[in-house]
């Protein structure tokens, strides 16, 4: 069985600022309201954070608009914007240990993972887009007649960004870095569950020397601050990562207000397909990491593990053994491999899905219970005998729950893999290159991993088909979401 470690470690430093960042000033919310951010390992309050609402959004948008229209940001040499982003990356690197501990404290992810993955990839993201800042360029186009025709890629303007709680620091970087590299100004709402690293990086933005109003940070709740950003008439674009349900509301608000540009990175129910000709041990480990990483709180988690019938029993046995080896414990303990779910709401949601799996006839191979007597810990859970019409096979669980599903042949599994409203990611494990490409070409998903899973790099675009979203983040494709293309034609 997986074990619970005792709490051994020092507590990290709480950010000195828990207020709103508007126009390079730390300010209280207009209402004076605050909310508690809590440690999911204990359920205890960490500190109180200022709660933004629509009045604060108005102030922040005004500051961002002034910075965009009249400040130095959009007009400064693009290479200088790149230098500021590099400076921010350097400051994050110097604060790496503190940021990793803050992320573990506020989010619940193991500190070793936060340091190795979240902080490292955050730094890489800012550095990557810093390099792009002076390389955003249009084309010359030969058109009929005596004309000189060219395109310019110009910033969209004031961008509203709403980020989730599962990778708080990294999702902040995915949104901020390309927006800033292309000359936009930003009003960002961090998730109410996990505001602390966003605010710490806000302090580093000031230290790096970003001009007034370029980045404004408004911790608060979705129905107040988030909705105000989505419907604001002076926000030119909104970028959101979160559930498909909330994505629909944002799209509706954008349409009803000023038809602002929208990019959405939403939910998933990703298939991970294991053929009998694969290296079984590698596939078991890959499927394990593809589902149980980050407590299963990953939008592209390979939660539908389709296994060819001939190796189904062996795969299931090995997967159960691997899941039981996971070490559950205090996120601040470097030995911990799995921390708690982010809050009580998420804990209850996941436990509800586990109960639905039982009640609908799936076989519980391991896990399925709370781990420990405090905090929001859930045992790594594996279900067998799962059918496609079961709730746990159709809906995004966002927790440590794996469904292992048998299949017979290639065409069948492709059809079943595509039988979902989502299309974020997919995996395939096989030694047959033709089979691998057949799956990669046929599965309706924005990312397909072959003999690996959850390999994400800043240089490679990420996003989904169908109800998994609109647009792409990361890579050169991510830059396109933050620019408008202008055509200029000159008579010669």
PDB file of N, CA and C in Angstrom, residues 226-312:
ATOM      1  N   UNK A 226     -13.560  37.081 -12.523  1.00  0.00           N
ATOM      2  CA  UNK A 226     -13.427  36.408 -13.815  1.00  0.00           C
ATOM      3  C   UNK A 226     -14.495  36.838 -14.801  1.00  0.00           C
ATOM      4  N   UNK A 227     -15.736  36.870 -14.335  1.00  0.00           N
ATOM      5  CA  UNK A 227     -16.835  37.274 -15.213  1.00  0.00           C
ATOM      6  C   UNK A 227     -16.685  38.728 -15.654  1.00  0.00           C
ATOM      7  N   UNK A 228     -16.196  39.594 -14.757  1.00  0.00           N
ATOM      8  CA  UNK A 228     -16.008  41.005 -15.107  1.00  0.00           C
ATOM      9  C   UNK A 228     -14.961  41.169 -16.203  1.00  0.00           C
ATOM     10  N   UNK A 229     -13.916  40.363 -16.164  1.00  0.00           N
ATOM     11  CA  UNK A 229     -12.905  40.401 -17.228  1.00  0.00           C
ATOM     12  C   UNK A 229     -13.514  39.936 -18.545  1.00  0.00           C
ATOM     13  N   UNK A 230     -14.265  38.840 -18.510  1.00  0.00           N
ATOM     14  CA  UNK A 230     -14.815  38.261 -19.740  1.00  0.00           C
ATOM     15  C   UNK A 230     -15.790  39.192 -20.444  1.00  0.00           C
ATOM     16  N   UNK A 231     -16.540  39.979 -19.676  1.00  0.00           N
ATOM     17  CA  UNK A 231     -17.551  40.826 -20.298  1.00  0.00           C
ATOM     18  C   UNK A 231     -17.106  42.279 -20.467  1.00  0.00           C
ATOM     19  N   UNK A 232     -15.893  42.615 -20.045  1.00  0.00           N
ATOM     20  CA  UNK A 232     -15.473  44.018 -20.037  1.00  0.00           C
ATOM     21  C   UNK A 232     -15.355  44.564 -21.458  1.00  0.00           C
ATOM     22  N   UNK A 233     -15.940  45.716 -21.686  1.00  0.00           N
ATOM     23  CA  UNK A 233     -15.975  46.296 -23.029  1.00  0.00           C
ATOM     24  C   UNK A 233     -14.625  46.837 -23.496  1.00  0.00           C
ATOM     25  N   UNK A 234     -13.664  47.024 -22.576  1.00  0.00           N
ATOM     26  CA  UNK A 234     -12.371  47.559 -22.979  1.00  0.00           C
ATOM     27  C   UNK A 234     -11.266  46.514 -22.899  1.00  0.00           C
ATOM     28  N   UNK A 235     -11.641  45.267 -22.778  1.00  0.00           N
ATOM     29  CA  UNK A 235     -10.683  44.158 -22.895  1.00  0.00           C
ATOM     30  C   UNK A 235     -10.764  43.627 -24.323  1.00  0.00           C
ATOM     31  N   UNK A 236      -9.632  43.560 -25.014  1.00  0.00           N
ATOM     32  CA  UNK A 236      -9.604  43.193 -26.429  1.00  0.00           C
ATOM     33  C   UNK A 236      -9.559  41.690 -26.672  1.00  0.00           C
ATOM     34  N   UNK A 237      -9.101  40.951 -25.670  1.00  0.00           N
ATOM     35  CA  UNK A 237      -8.989  39.499 -25.824  1.00  0.00           C
ATOM     36  C   UNK A 237      -9.038  38.870 -24.437  1.00  0.00           C
ATOM     37  N   UNK A 238      -9.592  37.686 -24.351  1.00  0.00           N
ATOM     38  CA  UNK A 238      -9.533  36.935 -23.102  1.00  0.00           C
ATOM     39  C   UNK A 238      -8.970  35.548 -23.395  1.00  0.00           C
ATOM     40  N   UNK A 239      -8.069  35.106 -22.524  1.00  0.00           N
ATOM     41  CA  UNK A 239      -7.479  33.772 -22.614  1.00  0.00           C
ATOM     42  C   UNK A 239      -7.785  33.042 -21.316  1.00  0.00           C
ATOM     43  N   UNK A 240      -8.310  31.837 -21.421  1.00  0.00           N
ATOM     44  CA  UNK A 240      -8.785  31.091 -20.249  1.00  0.00           C
ATOM     45  C   UNK A 240      -8.311  29.662 -20.314  1.00  0.00           C
ATOM     46  N   UNK A 241      -7.872  29.127 -19.170  1.00  0.00           N
ATOM     47  CA  UNK A 241      -7.644  27.696 -19.016  1.00  0.00           C
ATOM     48  C   UNK A 241      -8.492  27.208 -17.852  1.00  0.00           C
ATOM     49  N   UNK A 242      -9.277  26.162 -18.102  1.00  0.00           N
ATOM     50  CA  UNK A 242     -10.149  25.623 -17.063  1.00  0.00           C
ATOM     51  C   UNK A 242     -11.163  24.671 -17.651  1.00  0.00           C
ATOM     52  N   UNK A 243     -12.309  24.589 -17.035  1.00  0.00           N
ATOM     53  CA  UNK A 243     -13.318  23.611 -17.441  1.00  0.00           C
ATOM     54  C   UNK A 243     -14.046  24.051 -18.705  1.00  0.00           C
ATOM     55  N   UNK A 244     -14.567  23.079 -19.427  1.00  0.00           N
ATOM     56  CA  UNK A 244     -15.362  23.370 -20.620  1.00  0.00           C
ATOM     57  C   UNK A 244     -16.619  24.152 -20.254  1.00  0.00           C
ATOM     58  N   UNK A 245     -17.208  23.856 -19.116  1.00  0.00           N
ATOM     59  CA  UNK A 245     -18.415  24.556 -18.668  1.00  0.00           C
ATOM     60  C   UNK A 245     -18.157  26.059 -18.529  1.00  0.00           C
ATOM     61  N   UNK A 246     -17.057  26.425 -17.881  1.00  0.00           N
ATOM     62  CA  UNK A 246     -16.739  27.849 -17.705  1.00  0.00           C
ATOM     63  C   UNK A 246     -16.276  28.450 -19.023  1.00  0.00           C
ATOM     64  N   UNK A 247     -15.621  27.669 -19.860  1.00  0.00           N
ATOM     65  CA  UNK A 247     -15.230  28.159 -21.180  1.00  0.00           C
ATOM     66  C   UNK A 247     -16.424  28.619 -22.000  1.00  0.00           C
ATOM     67  N   UNK A 248     -17.522  27.891 -21.912  1.00  0.00           N
ATOM     68  CA  UNK A 248     -18.741  28.300 -22.621  1.00  0.00           C
ATOM     69  C   UNK A 248     -19.249  29.653 -22.112  1.00  0.00           C
ATOM     70  N   UNK A 249     -19.213  29.842 -20.796  1.00  0.00           N
ATOM     71  CA  UNK A 249     -19.678  31.104 -20.225  1.00  0.00           C
ATOM     72  C   UNK A 249     -18.806  32.268 -20.684  1.00  0.00           C
ATOM     73  N   UNK A 250     -17.498  32.040 -20.763  1.00  0.00           N
ATOM     74  CA  UNK A 250     -16.588  33.098 -21.211  1.00  0.00           C
ATOM     75  C   UNK A 250     -16.831  33.426 -22.674  1.00  0.00           C
ATOM     76  N   UNK A 251     -17.031  32.416 -23.487  1.00  0.00           N
ATOM     77  CA  UNK A 251     -17.295  32.635 -24.906  1.00  0.00           C
ATOM     78  C   UNK A 251     -18.605  33.417 -25.089  1.00  0.00           C
ATOM     79  N   UNK A 252     -19.600  33.078 -24.295  1.00  0.00           N
ATOM     80  CA  UNK A 252     -20.879  33.773 -24.364  1.00  0.00           C
ATOM     81  C   UNK A 252     -20.728  35.234 -23.937  1.00  0.00           C
ATOM     82  N   UNK A 253     -19.982  35.473 -22.854  1.00  0.00           N
ATOM     83  CA  UNK A 253     -19.773  36.841 -22.380  1.00  0.00           C
ATOM     84  C   UNK A 253     -19.011  37.667 -23.401  1.00  0.00           C
ATOM     85  N   UNK A 254     -18.024  37.066 -24.042  1.00  0.00           N
ATOM     86  CA  UNK A 254     -17.252  37.777 -25.065  1.00  0.00           C
ATOM     87  C   UNK A 254     -18.125  38.145 -26.250  1.00  0.00           C
ATOM     88  N   UNK A 255     -19.013  37.240 -26.633  1.00  0.00           N
ATOM     89  CA  UNK A 255     -19.895  37.505 -27.770  1.00  0.00           C
ATOM     90  C   UNK A 255     -20.915  38.595 -27.450  1.00  0.00           C
ATOM     91  N   UNK A 256     -21.402  38.609 -26.215  1.00  0.00           N
ATOM     92  CA  UNK A 256     -22.424  39.574 -25.841  1.00  0.00           C
ATOM     93  C   UNK A 256     -21.852  40.956 -25.542  1.00  0.00           C
ATOM     94  N   UNK A 257     -20.532  41.041 -25.327  1.00  0.00           N
ATOM     95  CA  UNK A 257     -19.935  42.336 -25.021  1.00  0.00           C
ATOM     96  C   UNK A 257     -19.384  42.970 -26.294  1.00  0.00           C
ATOM     97  N   UNK A 258     -18.111  42.855 -26.529  1.00  0.00           N
ATOM     98  CA  UNK A 258     -17.490  43.557 -27.655  1.00  0.00           C
ATOM     99  C   UNK A 258     -16.863  42.621 -28.686  1.00  0.00           C
ATOM    100  N   UNK A 259     -17.324  41.355 -28.711  1.00  0.00           N
ATOM    101  CA  UNK A 259     -16.749  40.357 -29.623  1.00  0.00           C
ATOM    102  C   UNK A 259     -15.239  40.260 -29.463  1.00  0.00           C
ATOM    103  N   UNK A 260     -14.781  40.299 -28.219  1.00  0.00           N
ATOM    104  CA  UNK A 260     -13.338  40.202 -27.961  1.00  0.00           C
ATOM    105  C   UNK A 260     -12.798  38.866 -28.441  1.00  0.00           C
ATOM    106  N   UNK A 261     -11.539  38.857 -28.828  1.00  0.00           N
ATOM    107  CA  UNK A 261     -10.871  37.608 -29.224  1.00  0.00           C
ATOM    108  C   UNK A 261     -10.855  36.656 -28.033  1.00  0.00           C
ATOM    109  N   UNK A 262     -10.951  35.356 -28.282  1.00  0.00           N
ATOM    110  CA  UNK A 262     -10.998  34.363 -27.212  1.00  0.00           C
ATOM    111  C   UNK A 262     -10.107  33.178 -27.565  1.00  0.00           C
ATOM    112  N   UNK A 263      -9.271  32.758 -26.611  1.00  0.00           N
ATOM    113  CA  UNK A 263      -8.627  31.445 -26.697  1.00  0.00           C
ATOM    114  C   UNK A 263      -8.970  30.678 -25.423  1.00  0.00           C
ATOM    115  N   UNK A 264      -9.245  29.392 -25.589  1.00  0.00           N
ATOM    116  CA  UNK A 264      -9.699  28.549 -24.496  1.00  0.00           C
ATOM    117  C   UNK A 264      -8.907  27.247 -24.490  1.00  0.00           C
ATOM    118  N   UNK A 265      -8.350  26.895 -23.346  1.00  0.00           N
ATOM    119  CA  UNK A 265      -7.736  25.570 -23.169  1.00  0.00           C
ATOM    120  C   UNK A 265      -8.554  24.890 -22.087  1.00  0.00           C
ATOM    121  N   UNK A 266      -9.329  23.861 -22.485  1.00  0.00           N
ATOM    122  CA  UNK A 266     -10.393  23.334 -21.639  1.00  0.00           C
ATOM    123  C   UNK A 266     -10.127  21.879 -21.242  1.00  0.00           C
ATOM    124  N   UNK A 267     -11.193  21.148 -20.975  1.00  0.00           N
ATOM    125  CA  UNK A 267     -11.071  19.826 -20.392  1.00  0.00           C
ATOM    126  C   UNK A 267     -10.650  18.751 -21.377  1.00  0.00           C
ATOM    127  N   UNK A 268     -10.486  17.556 -20.855  1.00  0.00           N
ATOM    128  CA  UNK A 268     -10.111  16.422 -21.679  1.00  0.00           C
ATOM    129  C   UNK A 268     -10.518  15.108 -21.042  1.00  0.00           C
ATOM    130  N   UNK A 269     -10.613  14.098 -21.867  1.00  0.00           N
ATOM    131  CA  UNK A 269     -10.812  12.720 -21.409  1.00  0.00           C
ATOM    132  C   UNK A 269      -9.972  11.852 -22.326  1.00  0.00           C
ATOM    133  N   UNK A 270      -8.673  11.946 -22.164  1.00  0.00           N
ATOM    134  CA  UNK A 270      -7.738  11.486 -23.193  1.00  0.00           C
ATOM    135  C   UNK A 270      -7.546   9.974 -23.175  1.00  0.00           C
ATOM    136  N   UNK A 271      -7.556   9.356 -24.371  1.00  0.00           N
ATOM    137  CA  UNK A 271      -7.272   7.926 -24.481  1.00  0.00           C
ATOM    138  C   UNK A 271      -5.772   7.662 -24.503  1.00  0.00           C
ATOM    139  N   UNK A 272      -5.363   6.627 -23.816  1.00  0.00           N
ATOM    140  CA  UNK A 272      -3.973   6.159 -23.848  1.00  0.00           C
ATOM    141  C   UNK A 272      -4.022   4.699 -24.267  1.00  0.00           C
ATOM    142  N   UNK A 273      -3.564   4.399 -25.482  1.00  0.00           N
ATOM    143  CA  UNK A 273      -3.816   3.115 -26.136  1.00  0.00           C
ATOM    144  C   UNK A 273      -2.565   2.231 -26.056  1.00  0.00           C
ATOM    145  N   UNK A 274      -2.718   1.052 -25.456  1.00  0.00           N
ATOM    146  CA  UNK A 274      -1.593   0.148 -25.221  1.00  0.00           C
ATOM    147  C   UNK A 274      -1.779  -1.104 -26.080  1.00  0.00           C
ATOM    148  N   UNK A 275      -0.924  -1.270 -27.087  1.00  0.00           N
ATOM    149  CA  UNK A 275      -0.990  -2.464 -27.929  1.00  0.00           C
ATOM    150  C   UNK A 275      -0.131  -3.589 -27.337  1.00  0.00           C
ATOM    151  N   UNK A 276      -0.466  -4.819 -27.722  1.00  0.00           N
ATOM    152  CA  UNK A 276       0.208  -5.994 -27.152  1.00  0.00           C
ATOM    153  C   UNK A 276       1.676  -6.083 -27.542  1.00  0.00           C
ATOM    154  N   UNK A 277       2.062  -5.422 -28.644  1.00  0.00           N
ATOM    155  CA  UNK A 277       3.443  -5.534 -29.105  1.00  0.00           C
ATOM    156  C   UNK A 277       4.375  -4.508 -28.457  1.00  0.00           C
ATOM    157  N   UNK A 278       3.899  -3.768 -27.469  1.00  0.00           N
ATOM    158  CA  UNK A 278       4.727  -2.746 -26.842  1.00  0.00           C
ATOM    159  C   UNK A 278       5.628  -3.336 -25.773  1.00  0.00           C
ATOM    160  N   UNK A 279       6.561  -2.551 -25.288  1.00  0.00           N
ATOM    161  CA  UNK A 279       7.318  -2.904 -24.090  1.00  0.00           C
ATOM    162  C   UNK A 279       6.388  -2.690 -22.900  1.00  0.00           C
ATOM    163  N   UNK A 280       5.949  -3.761 -22.283  1.00  0.00           N
ATOM    164  CA  UNK A 280       4.882  -3.690 -21.284  1.00  0.00           C
ATOM    165  C   UNK A 280       5.276  -2.834 -20.091  1.00  0.00           C
ATOM    166  N   UNK A 281       6.492  -3.015 -19.582  1.00  0.00           N
ATOM    167  CA  UNK A 281       6.902  -2.259 -18.408  1.00  0.00           C
ATOM    168  C   UNK A 281       6.976  -0.762 -18.697  1.00  0.00           C
ATOM    169  N   UNK A 282       7.470  -0.401 -19.881  1.00  0.00           N
ATOM    170  CA  UNK A 282       7.512   1.017 -20.253  1.00  0.00           C
ATOM    171  C   UNK A 282       6.101   1.592 -20.362  1.00  0.00           C
ATOM    172  N   UNK A 283       5.200   0.805 -20.930  1.00  0.00           N
ATOM    173  CA  UNK A 283       3.822   1.272 -21.092  1.00  0.00           C
ATOM    174  C   UNK A 283       3.140   1.447 -19.746  1.00  0.00           C
ATOM    175  N   UNK A 284       3.362   0.528 -18.829  1.00  0.00           N
ATOM    176  CA  UNK A 284       2.781   0.648 -17.485  1.00  0.00           C
ATOM    177  C   UNK A 284       3.275   1.923 -16.815  1.00  0.00           C
ATOM    178  N   UNK A 285       4.583   2.159 -16.898  1.00  0.00           N
ATOM    179  CA  UNK A 285       5.140   3.363 -16.270  1.00  0.00           C
ATOM    180  C   UNK A 285       4.630   4.627 -16.964  1.00  0.00           C
ATOM    181  N   UNK A 286       4.561   4.596 -18.291  1.00  0.00           N
ATOM    182  CA  UNK A 286       4.065   5.755 -19.020  1.00  0.00           C
ATOM    183  C   UNK A 286       2.612   6.058 -18.717  1.00  0.00           C
ATOM    184  N   UNK A 287       1.797   5.018 -18.638  1.00  0.00           N
ATOM    185  CA  UNK A 287       0.385   5.215 -18.308  1.00  0.00           C
ATOM    186  C   UNK A 287       0.223   5.715 -16.878  1.00  0.00           C
ATOM    187  N   UNK A 288       1.072   5.214 -15.985  1.00  0.00           N
ATOM    188  CA  UNK A 288       1.041   5.655 -14.590  1.00  0.00           C
ATOM    189  C   UNK A 288       1.348   7.152 -14.493  1.00  0.00           C
ATOM    190  N   UNK A 289       2.429   7.583 -15.127  1.00  0.00           N
ATOM    191  CA  UNK A 289       2.796   9.000 -15.092  1.00  0.00           C
ATOM    192  C   UNK A 289       1.759   9.851 -15.824  1.00  0.00           C
ATOM    193  N   UNK A 290       1.180   9.287 -16.884  1.00  0.00           N
ATOM    194  CA  UNK A 290       0.196  10.021 -17.666  1.00  0.00           C
ATOM    195  C   UNK A 290      -1.102  10.269 -16.930  1.00  0.00           C
ATOM    196  N   UNK A 291      -1.347   9.517 -15.862  1.00  0.00           N
ATOM    197  CA  UNK A 291      -2.588   9.689 -15.094  1.00  0.00           C
ATOM    198  C   UNK A 291      -2.348  10.230 -13.691  1.00  0.00           C
ATOM    199  N   UNK A 292      -1.370   9.668 -12.966  1.00  0.00           N
ATOM    200  CA  UNK A 292      -1.232   9.995 -11.546  1.00  0.00           C
ATOM    201  C   UNK A 292      -0.359  11.213 -11.273  1.00  0.00           C
ATOM    202  N   UNK A 293       0.366  11.728 -12.255  1.00  0.00           N
ATOM    203  CA  UNK A 293       1.145  12.939 -12.034  1.00  0.00           C
ATOM    204  C   UNK A 293       0.236  14.072 -11.553  1.00  0.00           C
ATOM    205  N   UNK A 294       0.764  14.888 -10.669  1.00  0.00           N
ATOM    206  CA  UNK A 294       0.032  16.056 -10.169  1.00  0.00           C
ATOM    207  C   UNK A 294      -1.315  15.682  -9.552  1.00  0.00           C
ATOM    208  N   UNK A 295      -1.328  14.506  -8.880  1.00  0.00           N
ATOM    209  CA  UNK A 295      -2.541  14.019  -8.209  1.00  0.00           C
ATOM    210  C   UNK A 295      -3.680  13.765  -9.192  1.00  0.00           C
ATOM    211  N   UNK A 296      -3.333  13.554 -10.478  1.00  0.00           N
ATOM    212  CA  UNK A 296      -4.346  13.352 -11.506  1.00  0.00           C
ATOM    213  C   UNK A 296      -5.004  14.633 -11.969  1.00  0.00           C
ATOM    214  N   UNK A 297      -4.530  15.778 -11.473  1.00  0.00           N
ATOM    215  CA  UNK A 297      -5.125  17.072 -11.784  1.00  0.00           C
ATOM    216  C   UNK A 297      -4.445  17.663 -13.022  1.00  0.00           C
ATOM    217  N   UNK A 298      -4.634  16.977 -14.150  1.00  0.00           N
ATOM    218  CA  UNK A 298      -4.021  17.371 -15.413  1.00  0.00           C
ATOM    219  C   UNK A 298      -5.090  17.288 -16.491  1.00  0.00           C
ATOM    220  N   UNK A 299      -5.244  18.364 -17.272  1.00  0.00           N
ATOM    221  CA  UNK A 299      -6.310  18.381 -18.277  1.00  0.00           C
ATOM    222  C   UNK A 299      -6.087  17.334 -19.361  1.00  0.00           C
ATOM    223  N   UNK A 300      -4.813  16.988 -19.645  1.00  0.00           N
ATOM    224  CA  UNK A 300      -4.537  16.014 -20.701  1.00  0.00           C
ATOM    225  C   UNK A 300      -4.282  14.614 -20.145  1.00  0.00           C
ATOM    226  N   UNK A 301      -4.646  14.361 -18.887  1.00  0.00           N
ATOM    227  CA  UNK A 301      -4.406  13.066 -18.257  1.00  0.00           C
ATOM    228  C   UNK A 301      -4.953  11.922 -19.102  1.00  0.00           C
ATOM    229  N   UNK A 302      -4.169  10.875 -19.239  1.00  0.00           N
ATOM    230  CA  UNK A 302      -4.599   9.694 -19.988  1.00  0.00           C
ATOM    231  C   UNK A 302      -5.483   8.814 -19.124  1.00  0.00           C
ATOM    232  N   UNK A 303      -6.696   9.261 -18.877  1.00  0.00           N
ATOM    233  CA  UNK A 303      -7.564   8.593 -17.898  1.00  0.00           C
ATOM    234  C   UNK A 303      -8.322   7.405 -18.475  1.00  0.00           C
ATOM    235  N   UNK A 304      -8.412   7.317 -19.817  1.00  0.00           N
ATOM    236  CA  UNK A 304      -9.007   6.127 -20.450  1.00  0.00           C
ATOM    237  C   UNK A 304      -7.861   5.298 -21.024  1.00  0.00           C
ATOM    238  N   UNK A 305      -7.435   4.293 -20.277  1.00  0.00           N
ATOM    239  CA  UNK A 305      -6.314   3.453 -20.706  1.00  0.00           C
ATOM    240  C   UNK A 305      -6.871   2.226 -21.423  1.00  0.00           C
ATOM    241  N   UNK A 306      -6.808   2.259 -22.750  1.00  0.00           N
ATOM    242  CA  UNK A 306      -7.270   1.140 -23.571  1.00  0.00           C
ATOM    243  C   UNK A 306      -6.126   0.141 -23.731  1.00  0.00           C
ATOM    244  N   UNK A 307      -6.363  -1.118 -23.347  1.00  0.00           N
ATOM    245  CA  UNK A 307      -5.319  -2.134 -23.370  1.00  0.00           C
ATOM    246  C   UNK A 307      -5.776  -3.310 -24.221  1.00  0.00           C
ATOM    247  N   UNK A 308      -4.922  -3.724 -25.171  1.00  0.00           N
ATOM    248  CA  UNK A 308      -5.267  -4.844 -26.046  1.00  0.00           C
ATOM    249  C   UNK A 308      -5.518  -6.102 -25.219  1.00  0.00           C
ATOM    250  N   UNK A 309      -6.536  -6.860 -25.609  1.00  0.00           N
ATOM    251  CA  UNK A 309      -7.049  -7.952 -24.772  1.00  0.00           C
ATOM    252  C   UNK A 309      -5.974  -8.954 -24.363  1.00  0.00           C
ATOM    253  N   UNK A 310      -5.026  -9.233 -25.257  1.00  0.00           N
ATOM    254  CA  UNK A 310      -4.020 -10.250 -24.979  1.00  0.00           C
ATOM    255  C   UNK A 310      -3.103  -9.939 -23.809  1.00  0.00           C
ATOM    256  N   UNK A 311      -2.939  -8.648 -23.487  1.00  0.00           N
ATOM    257  CA  UNK A 311      -2.063  -8.285 -22.362  1.00  0.00           C
ATOM    258  C   UNK A 311      -2.839  -7.574 -21.249  1.00  0.00           C
ATOM    259  N   UNK A 312      -4.151  -7.595 -21.338  1.00  0.00           N
ATOM    260  CA  UNK A 312      -4.961  -6.822 -20.402  1.00  0.00           C
ATOM    261  C   UNK A 312      -4.697  -7.218 -18.948  1.00  0.00           C
TER     262      UNK A 312
END
